[in-house]
């Protein structure tokens, strides 16, 4: 038993060193503001970390544009988010973090904030978010599950539309409004 405990401690130390090393080697690819009292850092390992910088953080609503013909399959989509056009294929994990020390909390994930990411597989939403904006996670085809915190009250139109791998969603009892097509064409 003592030997087993020693092996577990050694393996834990090795894993901790590996994780610390990988975090140190990831560089910041992009950073800046992304809403009212919100800022982001995008790391080279695919992590997008969004932090609150003041009370009642609200992620900006982003707009989208399409050019070309949808019927011919020859079209492009642009979203004016700070990370979208250059990094949408590299983002795999999103974590929204409250500044608990100062009491700063994110309340809203805005329109198209996390939409059309080619490789997004995980999202961590803090327990203070009340609103998921329209099209917030639109067309995130690799996203397979999302756990919405109890604080969520509204899920906007098309919030998770075309998330074809989405198989598991926890919808809190506090939700009072689910928008039109919120989970349409998803895996649910």
CSV table of C-alpha atoms in Angstrom, one decimal:
chain,number,residue,atom,x,y,z
A,1,UNK,CA,0.0,0.0,0.0
A,2,UNK,CA,2.8,2.3,0.9
A,3,UNK,CA,4.5,1.6,-2.4
A,4,UNK,CA,1.3,2.3,-4.3
A,5,UNK,CA,1.0,5.7,-2.6
A,6,UNK,CA,4.6,6.5,-3.5
A,7,UNK,CA,4.0,5.6,-7.1
A,8,UNK,CA,0.8,7.8,-7.2
A,9,UNK,CA,2.7,10.8,-5.7
A,10,UNK,CA,5.5,10.4,-8.2
A,11,UNK,CA,3.1,10.2,-11.1
A,12,UNK,CA,1.2,13.3,-9.8
A,13,UNK,CA,4.5,15.2,-9.6
A,14,UNK,CA,5.4,14.2,-13.2
A,15,UNK,CA,2.0,15.2,-14.5
A,16,UNK,CA,2.1,18.5,-12.7
A,17,UNK,CA,5.5,19.3,-14.2
A,18,UNK,CA,4.2,18.4,-17.7
A,19,UNK,CA,1.1,20.6,-17.3
A,20,UNK,CA,3.1,23.5,-16.0
A,21,UNK,CA,5.6,23.1,-18.8
A,22,UNK,CA,2.9,23.1,-21.5
A,23,UNK,CA,1.2,26.2,-20.0
A,24,UNK,CA,4.6,28.0,-20.0
A,25,UNK,CA,5.3,27.1,-23.6
A,26,UNK,CA,2.0,28.4,-25.0
A,27,UNK,CA,2.4,32.0,-26.2
A,28,UNK,CA,-0.2,34.7,-26.5
A,29,UNK,CA,-1.3,35.0,-30.1
A,30,UNK,CA,-3.8,37.8,-29.6
A,31,UNK,CA,-5.4,39.8,-26.8
A,32,UNK,CA,-7.6,42.8,-26.2
A,33,UNK,CA,-11.1,43.9,-25.2
A,34,UNK,CA,-14.2,41.9,-26.2
A,35,UNK,CA,-17.0,43.8,-24.6
A,36,UNK,CA,-18.0,45.9,-21.6
A,37,UNK,CA,-15.6,45.0,-18.8
A,38,UNK,CA,-14.3,42.0,-20.7
A,39,UNK,CA,-10.9,41.1,-22.1
A,40,UNK,CA,-9.4,38.0,-23.8
A,41,UNK,CA,-6.2,36.2,-24.4
A,42,UNK,CA,-5.8,33.7,-27.2
A,43,UNK,CA,-3.0,31.2,-26.6
A,44,UNK,CA,-1.0,29.2,-29.2
A,45,UNK,CA,-2.3,25.9,-27.8
A,46,UNK,CA,-5.9,26.8,-28.8
A,47,UNK,CA,-7.1,28.2,-25.4
A,48,UNK,CA,-9.3,31.3,-25.5
A,49,UNK,CA,-9.4,32.8,-22.0
A,50,UNK,CA,-12.0,35.5,-21.4
A,51,UNK,CA,-11.8,37.5,-18.2
A,52,UNK,CA,-14.0,40.1,-16.5
A,53,UNK,CA,-12.3,43.4,-15.8
A,54,UNK,CA,-15.2,45.2,-14.1
A,55,UNK,CA,-18.7,44.8,-12.7
A,56,UNK,CA,-21.4,43.1,-14.9
A,57,UNK,CA,-19.2,42.0,-17.7
A,58,UNK,CA,-21.0,41.7,-21.0
A,59,UNK,CA,-19.3,40.1,-24.1
A,60,UNK,CA,-20.0,42.2,-27.2
A,61,UNK,CA,-22.5,41.2,-29.8
A,62,UNK,CA,-20.6,40.4,-33.0
A,63,UNK,CA,-22.1,40.9,-36.5
A,64,UNK,CA,-21.7,38.5,-39.4
A,65,UNK,CA,-21.6,39.0,-43.2
A,66,UNK,CA,-21.8,36.5,-46.0
A,67,UNK,CA,-20.5,36.9,-49.5
A,68,UNK,CA,-21.1,34.7,-52.5
A,69,UNK,CA,-23.9,32.2,-53.3
A,70,UNK,CA,-25.1,29.8,-50.7
A,71,UNK,CA,-26.9,27.7,-53.3
A,72,UNK,CA,-23.7,27.1,-55.2
A,73,UNK,CA,-21.7,26.4,-52.1
A,74,UNK,CA,-19.3,29.2,-53.0
A,75,UNK,CA,-19.6,31.6,-50.1
A,76,UNK,CA,-17.6,33.0,-47.2
A,77,UNK,CA,-18.7,34.1,-43.8
A,78,UNK,CA,-17.0,36.9,-41.8
A,79,UNK,CA,-17.7,37.8,-38.2
A,80,UNK,CA,-16.3,41.0,-36.7
A,81,UNK,CA,-15.1,39.4,-33.5
A,82,UNK,CA,-11.5,40.0,-32.5
A,83,UNK,CA,-10.5,36.3,-32.7
A,84,UNK,CA,-12.8,35.1,-35.5
A,85,UNK,CA,-11.2,35.7,-38.9
A,86,UNK,CA,-7.6,34.8,-38.0
A,87,UNK,CA,-8.0,32.2,-35.3
A,88,UNK,CA,-11.4,30.4,-35.7
A,89,UNK,CA,-9.7,27.1,-36.8
A,90,UNK,CA,-7.2,27.1,-33.9
A,91,UNK,CA,-9.5,27.7,-31.0
A,92,UNK,CA,-10.4,24.4,-29.2
A,93,UNK,CA,-11.2,25.5,-25.6
A,94,UNK,CA,-12.9,28.5,-24.3
A,95,UNK,CA,-12.9,29.5,-20.6
A,96,UNK,CA,-14.8,32.5,-19.3
A,97,UNK,CA,-13.4,33.6,-15.9
A,98,UNK,CA,-14.9,35.9,-13.3
A,99,UNK,CA,-12.6,38.0,-11.2
A,100,UNK,CA,-13.9,36.7,-7.8
A,101,UNK,CA,-11.4,38.7,-5.8
A,102,UNK,CA,-12.9,42.0,-7.0
A,103,UNK,CA,-16.4,40.7,-7.5
A,104,UNK,CA,-16.4,41.1,-11.2
A,105,UNK,CA,-18.8,38.8,-13.0
A,106,UNK,CA,-19.7,37.9,-16.6
A,107,UNK,CA,-23.5,38.2,-17.2
A,108,UNK,CA,-23.9,37.8,-21.0
A,109,UNK,CA,-22.3,35.8,-23.8
A,110,UNK,CA,-23.1,37.9,-26.8
A,111,UNK,CA,-24.4,37.2,-30.3
A,112,UNK,CA,-22.0,35.2,-32.5
A,113,UNK,CA,-19.3,35.3,-29.7
A,114,UNK,CA,-18.2,31.7,-30.1
A,115,UNK,CA,-19.8,30.8,-33.5
A,116,UNK,CA,-18.3,29.0,-36.4
A,117,UNK,CA,-15.2,27.6,-34.6
A,118,UNK,CA,-13.9,24.7,-36.6
A,119,UNK,CA,-12.3,22.8,-33.6
A,120,UNK,CA,-14.1,24.0,-30.5
A,121,UNK,CA,-14.5,21.0,-28.2
A,122,UNK,CA,-15.0,22.5,-24.7
A,123,UNK,CA,-16.5,25.6,-23.1
A,124,UNK,CA,-16.5,26.6,-19.4
A,125,UNK,CA,-19.2,29.1,-18.5
A,126,UNK,CA,-19.1,30.7,-15.1
A,127,UNK,CA,-22.0,30.4,-12.6
A,128,UNK,CA,-22.9,34.1,-13.1
A,129,UNK,CA,-23.9,34.1,-16.8
A,130,UNK,CA,-27.6,34.8,-17.2
A,131,UNK,CA,-27.9,35.2,-21.0
A,132,UNK,CA,-26.6,33.2,-23.9
A,133,UNK,CA,-27.0,35.4,-27.0
A,134,UNK,CA,-28.5,34.5,-30.3
A,135,UNK,CA,-26.2,32.4,-32.4
A,136,UNK,CA,-23.6,32.4,-29.6
A,137,UNK,CA,-22.3,28.9,-30.5
A,138,UNK,CA,-23.8,28.6,-34.0
A,139,UNK,CA,-22.2,25.9,-36.2
A,140,UNK,CA,-19.6,24.7,-33.6
A,141,UNK,CA,-19.6,21.2,-35.1
A,142,UNK,CA,-17.1,19.5,-32.7
A,143,UNK,CA,-18.8,20.8,-29.5
A,144,UNK,CA,-20.3,17.6,-28.0
A,145,UNK,CA,-21.6,18.8,-24.6
A,146,UNK,CA,-22.3,21.9,-22.7
A,147,UNK,CA,-23.2,22.4,-19.1
A,148,UNK,CA,-25.1,25.6,-18.6
A,149,UNK,CA,-24.9,27.0,-15.0
A,150,UNK,CA,-28.1,27.4,-12.9
A,151,UNK,CA,-27.7,31.2,-13.4
A,152,UNK,CA,-28.8,31.0,-17.1
A,153,UNK,CA,-32.2,32.5,-17.6
A,154,UNK,CA,-32.4,33.0,-21.4
A,155,UNK,CA,-31.0,31.0,-24.4
A,156,UNK,CA,-31.2,33.1,-27.5
A,157,UNK,CA,-32.5,32.2,-31.0
A,158,UNK,CA,-30.2,29.7,-32.8
A,159,UNK,CA,-27.8,29.7,-29.8
A,160,UNK,CA,-26.6,26.2,-30.6
A,161,UNK,CA,-27.9,25.7,-34.1
A,162,UNK,CA,-26.0,23.3,-36.3
A,163,UNK,CA,-23.8,22.0,-33.5
A,164,UNK,CA,-24.1,18.6,-35.1
A,165,UNK,CA,-22.1,16.7,-32.4
A,166,UNK,CA,-23.9,18.3,-29.5
A,167,UNK,CA,-25.4,15.3,-27.7
A,168,UNK,CA,-25.5,16.4,-24.1
A,169,UNK,CA,-26.9,19.7,-22.7
A,170,UNK,CA,-27.9,20.5,-19.2
A,171,UNK,CA,-30.6,23.1,-19.2
A,172,UNK,CA,-31.0,24.7,-15.8
A,173,UNK,CA,-34.4,24.9,-14.1
A,174,UNK,CA,-34.1,28.8,-14.0
A,175,UNK,CA,-34.3,29.1,-17.8
A,176,UNK,CA,-37.4,31.1,-18.6
A,177,UNK,CA,-36.9,31.5,-22.4
A,178,UNK,CA,-35.4,29.3,-25.1
A,179,UNK,CA,-35.2,31.1,-28.4
A,180,UNK,CA,-36.5,29.9,-31.8
A,181,UNK,CA,-34.2,27.2,-33.2
A,182,UNK,CA,-31.9,27.2,-30.2
A,183,UNK,CA,-30.9,23.6,-30.7
A,184,UNK,CA,-32.0,23.1,-34.3
A,185,UNK,CA,-29.8,20.8,-36.4
A,186,UNK,CA,-27.8,19.9,-33.3
A,187,UNK,CA,-27.2,16.3,-32.2
A,188,UNK,CA,-29.9,16.4,-29.6
